[in-house]
Amino acid sequence: MIQTPYLLFLGDAPDQLAAKVAQGIKDWRPENAVGQFRMDGCKADMGLTDMTLQEAKAAGAKTLVIGVANRGGVISQEWKKVLVMALEEGFDLASGLHNLLRDEADLVAVSQATGQHLHDVRIPEVDYPIANGVKRKGKRVLPVGTDCSVGKMYTGLCLEQAMKKRGMKATFRPTGQTGILITGDGVPLDAVIADFMAGSVEWLTPDNDDDHWDIIEGQGSLFHVSYSGVTMALIHGGQPDALVICHEPTREHMRGLPGYSLPTLEQVRDMALSLAKVANPTCQVIGYAINTQHMSEADAKAYLADVEARLGLPATDPFRFGAETLADALADLT
Amino acid sequence: MIQTPYLLFLGDAPDQLAAKVAQGIKDWRPENAVGQFRMDGCKADMGLTDMTLQEAKAAGAKTLVIGVANRGGVISQEWKKVLVMALEEGFDLASGLHNLLRDEADLVAVSQATGQHLHDVRIPEVDYPIANGVKRKGKRVLPVGTDCSVGKMYTGLCLEQAMKKRGMKATFRPTGQTGILITGDGVPLDAVIADFMAGSVEWLTPDNDDDHWDIIEGQGSLFHVSYSGVTMALIHGGQPDALVICHEPTREHMRGLPGYSLPTLEQVRDMALSLAKVANPTCQVIGYAINTQHMSEADAKAYLADVEARLGLPATDPFRFGAETLADALADLT
């Protein structure tokens, strides 16, 4: 568990897109971000107060989160200077970079000397159990996608916001690096050892109040041959009461797999539901979350209307048009 | 890759069942076993020549394989003496124990001094790629089960034997510890990191002759919530041309999951085939392998006849009655 609030490290980001982790924190947990730290030449700006390490410390920040992608496959010496100073000022460090903080001898030495933590959220920090399949209290919803990277994390975060606004008890449960940095906790599922995948999802979504919803971050797709095993573990470890089918309509083939076309919404609905019923016989598909970012507003609305008419359930782009109809459908299940 | 042939270490096995790894090697790769090494009090016997380390070395053995389960969660000092002597005599060591050889400081020291290898087959020794889904040459068959431990490995090994007897090109591809020790190679799939599961199966079953069959060892079950993600990765990484459905009819609930009843053969057939067609649209279910070890011969034959009549495909207990009908069905696909 990463200590909040954060100071967001934007480094020397070449553009706004390079700082998408910081953007996610700013968008979804603004209360977790007391300010931003930018180096010379930084082209990203979260609209937060620029702070020195000392100013952020005084403002209560506990962890410096690397909110930007690194370049050239290394953690540069310029970054290192800031990271070392941050440890010396009493910050923990948190990173989702492929280059692990723990592999940098200088950072390890300073973290040991100062007693500060290095959080590499790509790597599990917990020994997860093997899944036992025992029915847990509380409710769970899982977004499942036609493909990877179709908006499952955003769907989950939008749902959490809409459900809370409606007065429902809801907790977003991250299963990927960005989600973990946003909330400060979660399971880096793609890095979990095969035998413990479903168990890690059970661990992430324990017994809870009868009217509480865990919103589990989805990963991969049952129809994406590289990662379908991860999706399967989410469906069985999460034992969801509800599924939301996620889709990006303009994709020409499965992400990274030129020979593979996307499944239909009906195929994903039927396959995911059949499998989900193994762990939770009462599971239902409650709606469709369509990522319309590459469509005009008119096209997007026509597409959503068509999905609703064809499939008989609410369809929305939760980021563009809100997740209220999906939240309503979940409320009806409680 | 473990160097063959082996000397089989039976230690102080309390009974024959404790030495089931050695039994598997003896049954399926007798040419890999030049003899057995038994300590005082050993109650297991593979019917092989008892040999000292020196005798086995002279007979050509290259690796001492721990063919027996250990007791009390430790590798005992009595075992250690033999293992150290074996390293000093020029043997590699191979083990599928939960206690890793590499975690024993004395074994590590002697292996480094002698230049001999310690193979812990529970742990991957390869950096597997992420699956790319590209269609590979050659044919592949995958046993999929209604449950864990219903005889998928034995089905695969029986199939390999029957196919070779028929003159077909066939290679058993292990995905579990016992299988890896039997053949000397494979992927310990349950220990692979989630993102690389399907890729490890692609790696294990590369391009081959058009008329060559890889027989991929199955794991878990799509209907076993603890391990279904591993099964999923086999189905998509293996891109099988043929599936054999495996079942043990006397099981009262899913292994280790008292609240979960077994799926029907029809459910497994339909689910596994739908998912397999994502990676290989021409995949077919070619027959049923029924583990009848807890049934009388008459009951077993009646059960198999019923399955054949009901499902319209060959059904056999490959270990008890042979795998010829399944091999015939595969030959028809080539």
XYZ file of C-alpha atoms in Angstrom, chain B:
334
model
C 16.993 -29.197 -20.763
C 17.973 -31.964 -18.368
C 20.738 -34.326 -19.505
C 19.676 -37.954 -19.884
C 19.930 -40.791 -18.991
C 19.080 -40.645 -15.314
C 19.805 -42.451 -12.111
C 16.485 -42.454 -10.220
C 16.811 -41.422 -6.574
C 14.129 -43.153 -4.485
C 15.587 -42.049 -1.142
C 13.816 -43.473 1.891
C 10.395 -43.561 0.202
C 7.783 -44.818 2.709
C 5.790 -46.550 -0.045
C 5.532 -46.976 -3.804
C 3.135 -44.050 -4.206
C 5.694 -41.593 -2.794
C 7.930 -42.407 -5.775
C 5.397 -41.585 -8.466
C 7.788 -39.329 -10.366
C 10.248 -42.229 -10.651
C 7.353 -44.476 -11.654
C 6.396 -42.075 -14.411
C 9.920 -42.047 -15.794
C 10.134 -45.845 -15.582
C 6.729 -46.268 -17.289
C 7.096 -43.676 -20.039
C 10.787 -43.173 -20.714
C 12.433 -46.416 -19.547
C 15.353 -45.620 -21.838
C 16.002 -42.559 -19.632
C 16.564 -44.653 -16.473
C 19.774 -46.669 -16.165
C 19.041 -47.697 -12.582
C 17.696 -46.757 -9.171
C 19.389 -45.495 -5.977
C 17.724 -46.534 -2.742
C 18.635 -45.583 0.818
C 18.170 -47.717 3.910
C 14.503 -48.234 4.656
C 13.312 -47.432 1.134
C 9.944 -49.119 0.502
C 9.662 -48.239 -3.177
C 11.045 -50.333 -6.003
C 10.916 -49.551 -9.724
C 12.264 -52.960 -10.651
C 15.399 -51.314 -11.991
C 18.977 -52.337 -11.108
C 20.068 -50.937 -7.745
C 23.242 -48.966 -8.373
C 25.806 -46.985 -6.450
C 26.622 -43.542 -7.798
C 29.846 -44.923 -9.285
C 28.074 -47.825 -10.986
C 25.461 -45.511 -12.459
C 28.151 -43.135 -13.670
C 29.932 -46.037 -15.371
C 26.612 -47.024 -16.962
C 26.350 -43.551 -18.501
C 23.911 -41.777 -16.163
C 24.283 -37.991 -16.317
C 21.631 -36.712 -13.910
C 20.390 -37.886 -10.522
C 16.640 -37.274 -10.580
C 14.779 -37.005 -7.294
C 11.950 -39.381 -8.083
C 10.317 -39.285 -4.678
C 8.394 -36.771 -2.556
C 10.158 -35.397 0.499
C 8.682 -35.359 3.958
C 8.165 -32.611 6.507
C 8.791 -29.804 4.062
C 12.578 -30.146 4.223
C 15.346 -31.858 2.279
C 16.792 -34.098 4.984
C 20.462 -34.330 5.923
C 20.428 -38.004 4.877
C 19.300 -36.999 1.374
C 21.814 -34.161 1.328
C 24.721 -36.552 1.830
C 23.728 -38.469 -1.288
C 23.026 -35.332 -3.304
C 26.395 -33.812 -2.419
C 28.203 -37.038 -3.302
C 26.334 -37.171 -6.609
C 27.483 -33.656 -7.525
C 31.027 -34.625 -6.587
C 30.759 -37.716 -8.799
C 29.803 -35.500 -11.748
C 26.008 -35.818 -11.791
C 23.642 -32.946 -12.363
C 20.654 -32.942 -9.994
C 17.020 -32.553 -11.092
C 14.095 -32.036 -8.754
C 10.433 -31.110 -8.847
C 10.204 -30.622 -5.078
C 8.602 -27.529 -3.603
C 11.811 -27.102 -1.603
C 14.204 -25.826 -4.232
C 17.687 -27.229 -4.586
C 18.904 -23.692 -5.259
C 17.744 -22.622 -1.801
C 20.117 -25.113 -0.112
C 23.429 -23.320 0.452
C 25.472 -26.523 0.677
C 24.140 -27.883 -2.611
C 24.729 -24.553 -4.314
C 28.310 -24.414 -3.033
C 29.129 -27.931 -4.221
C 27.406 -27.430 -7.573
C 29.465 -24.295 -8.162
C 32.684 -26.018 -7.121
C 32.009 -29.015 -9.369
C 30.386 -27.167 -12.272
C 27.295 -29.420 -12.125
C 23.769 -28.098 -12.677
C 20.898 -27.936 -10.204
C 17.595 -28.223 -12.109
C 14.536 -27.107 -10.144
C 11.833 -27.927 -12.648
C 9.194 -26.023 -10.646
C 10.832 -22.789 -11.755
C 11.103 -21.575 -15.355
C 14.668 -21.454 -16.659
C 13.728 -19.492 -19.787
C 12.536 -15.901 -20.390
C 9.416 -16.695 -22.385
C 8.034 -14.240 -24.956
C 4.557 -12.721 -25.017
C 2.368 -14.823 -27.335
C 2.098 -13.455 -30.879
C -0.686 -15.753 -32.093
C 1.020 -16.391 -35.434
C -0.108 -19.684 -36.990
C 2.593 -22.342 -36.689
C 3.299 -25.307 -38.962
C 2.621 -28.834 -37.808
C -0.304 -30.183 -35.792
C -1.131 -29.963 -32.105
C -3.493 -31.850 -29.832
C -4.451 -30.735 -26.321
C -6.262 -32.784 -23.663
C -8.691 -30.581 -21.710
C -10.365 -31.771 -18.540
C -13.648 -31.465 -16.731
C -11.474 -31.039 -13.614
C -7.847 -31.037 -12.415
C -6.072 -34.379 -12.022
C -8.388 -36.413 -14.219
C -5.612 -38.021 -16.287
C -4.600 -35.393 -18.823
C -0.871 -36.195 -18.557
C -1.431 -39.935 -18.876
C -3.769 -39.335 -21.806
C -1.019 -37.379 -23.530
C 1.647 -39.984 -22.855
C -0.638 -42.847 -23.971
C -1.489 -40.906 -27.111
C 2.189 -40.375 -27.909
C 2.829 -44.113 -27.551
C -0.151 -45.105 -29.705
C 0.663 -42.539 -32.371
C 4.296 -43.621 -32.605
C 3.246 -47.261 -32.796
C 1.038 -46.267 -35.705
C 4.033 -44.609 -37.396
C 2.931 -41.045 -36.763
C 5.376 -38.286 -35.793
C 4.462 -37.263 -32.257
C 6.141 -35.458 -29.360
C 4.752 -35.163 -25.848
C 5.254 -31.574 -24.627
C 5.181 -31.386 -20.826
C 3.740 -28.396 -18.995
C 4.107 -29.748 -15.436
C 6.883 -30.911 -13.135
C 6.371 -34.646 -13.501
C 6.148 -34.474 -17.262
C 9.288 -32.344 -17.434
C 11.234 -34.854 -15.347
C 9.922 -37.729 -17.483
C 11.032 -36.231 -20.794
C 13.813 -33.931 -19.582
C 12.258 -30.785 -21.050
C 9.127 -28.625 -20.963
C 7.498 -25.566 -19.396
C 6.469 -25.446 -15.705
C 3.373 -23.509 -16.678
C 1.919 -23.047 -13.203
C 5.052 -21.074 -12.272
C 5.135 -18.813 -15.339
C 4.264 -15.133 -14.911
C 0.749 -14.310 -16.126
C 1.700 -12.182 -19.135
C 3.945 -14.900 -20.544
C 1.798 -18.019 -20.091
C 0.470 -18.257 -23.631
C 3.878 -17.267 -24.995
C 5.543 -20.085 -23.093
C 3.156 -22.549 -24.742
C 3.960 -21.107 -28.172
C 7.659 -21.475 -27.315
C 7.110 -25.088 -26.272
C 5.352 -26.051 -29.507
C 7.204 -24.316 -32.342
C 6.906 -24.793 -36.116
C 7.329 -28.410 -37.106
C 6.773 -30.806 -40.012
C 3.288 -30.614 -41.515
C 2.564 -34.175 -40.393
C 4.110 -33.840 -36.928
C 1.899 -33.737 -33.838
C 2.777 -31.984 -30.608
C 0.832 -33.540 -27.773
C 0.572 -30.710 -25.258
C 0.164 -31.696 -21.616
C -3.053 -30.182 -20.274
C -3.404 -28.374 -16.932
C -6.341 -27.423 -14.734
C -9.786 -27.016 -16.257
C -11.805 -24.170 -17.730
C -14.321 -25.024 -15.004
C -11.842 -25.037 -12.090
C -11.883 -21.483 -10.732
C -8.413 -21.729 -9.156
C -6.549 -22.654 -12.335
C -8.797 -21.875 -15.307
C -6.473 -19.079 -16.460
C -3.702 -21.623 -16.958
C -6.006 -23.826 -19.061
C -7.030 -20.791 -21.100
C -3.379 -20.004 -21.889
C -2.867 -23.590 -23.101
C -5.869 -23.351 -25.408
C -4.776 -20.040 -26.944
C -1.000 -20.479 -26.815
C -1.220 -24.062 -28.054
C -3.597 -23.192 -30.940
C -4.592 -26.883 -31.010
C -5.973 -28.579 -34.124
C -7.581 -31.206 -31.935
C -8.943 -31.455 -28.410
C -9.462 -34.579 -26.327
C -11.929 -34.147 -23.464
C -10.747 -35.865 -20.256
C -12.980 -36.908 -17.372
C -13.066 -38.952 -14.178
C -16.667 -40.084 -13.665
C -16.646 -40.856 -9.931
C -15.592 -37.406 -8.739
C -18.220 -35.817 -6.479
C -17.035 -32.228 -6.744
C -14.267 -30.204 -8.359
C -10.898 -31.039 -6.830
C -10.344 -28.912 -3.730
C -13.613 -26.989 -4.277
C -16.393 -28.678 -2.281
C -19.062 -26.217 -3.454
C -18.452 -26.808 -7.156
C -19.968 -29.665 -9.153
C -18.326 -30.993 -12.301
C -19.411 -29.760 -15.719
C -20.838 -32.221 -18.219
C -18.757 -33.525 -21.100
C -21.000 -31.506 -23.406
C -20.309 -28.285 -21.506
C -16.548 -28.790 -21.640
C -16.696 -29.778 -25.304
C -18.645 -26.680 -26.306
C -16.756 -24.188 -24.138
C -13.276 -25.474 -24.969
C -14.029 -25.684 -28.672
C -15.486 -22.159 -28.848
C -12.392 -20.763 -27.159
C -9.972 -22.889 -29.195
C -11.475 -21.616 -32.438
C -10.314 -18.097 -31.571
C -6.723 -19.247 -32.118
C -7.428 -22.021 -34.624
C -10.773 -21.899 -36.470
C -10.340 -25.468 -37.748
C -9.963 -27.015 -34.281
C -12.065 -30.118 -33.616
C -12.922 -32.245 -30.603
C -11.804 -35.741 -31.647
C -12.714 -37.931 -28.696
C -13.034 -38.581 -24.979
C -10.474 -39.974 -22.533
C -12.175 -41.354 -19.443
C -10.201 -42.225 -16.331
C -11.994 -45.399 -15.147
C -9.537 -46.422 -12.433
C -12.275 -46.416 -9.777
C -14.724 -48.461 -11.899
C -15.027 -52.177 -12.591
C -14.143 -53.269 -16.110
C -17.795 -53.885 -16.915
C -18.858 -50.496 -15.584
C -15.997 -48.817 -17.417
C -16.923 -50.382 -20.744
C -20.578 -49.529 -20.281
C -19.672 -45.932 -19.469
C -17.446 -45.632 -22.541
C -20.115 -47.135 -24.780
C -22.612 -44.651 -23.427
C -20.296 -41.703 -24.075
C -19.639 -42.886 -27.634
C -23.356 -43.301 -28.310
C -24.270 -39.981 -26.722
C -21.488 -37.846 -28.177
C -20.732 -39.621 -31.429
C -16.950 -39.757 -31.011
C -14.413 -42.350 -29.797
C -14.253 -42.768 -26.015
C -11.618 -44.822 -24.234
C -9.640 -45.094 -21.038
C -6.278 -44.680 -22.766
C -4.291 -46.128 -19.860
C -6.562 -49.139 -19.362
C -7.823 -49.906 -22.861
C -5.332 -48.098 -25.123
C -5.404 -44.834 -27.056
C -5.611 -46.377 -30.540
C -9.054 -45.015 -31.391
C -7.913 -41.505 -30.466
C -4.697 -41.910 -32.490
C -6.812 -43.073 -35.447
C -8.981 -39.983 -35.151
C -5.888 -37.758 -35.154
C -4.447 -39.607 -38.152
C -7.654 -38.830 -40.033
C -7.016 -35.101 -39.440
C -3.451 -35.049 -40.801
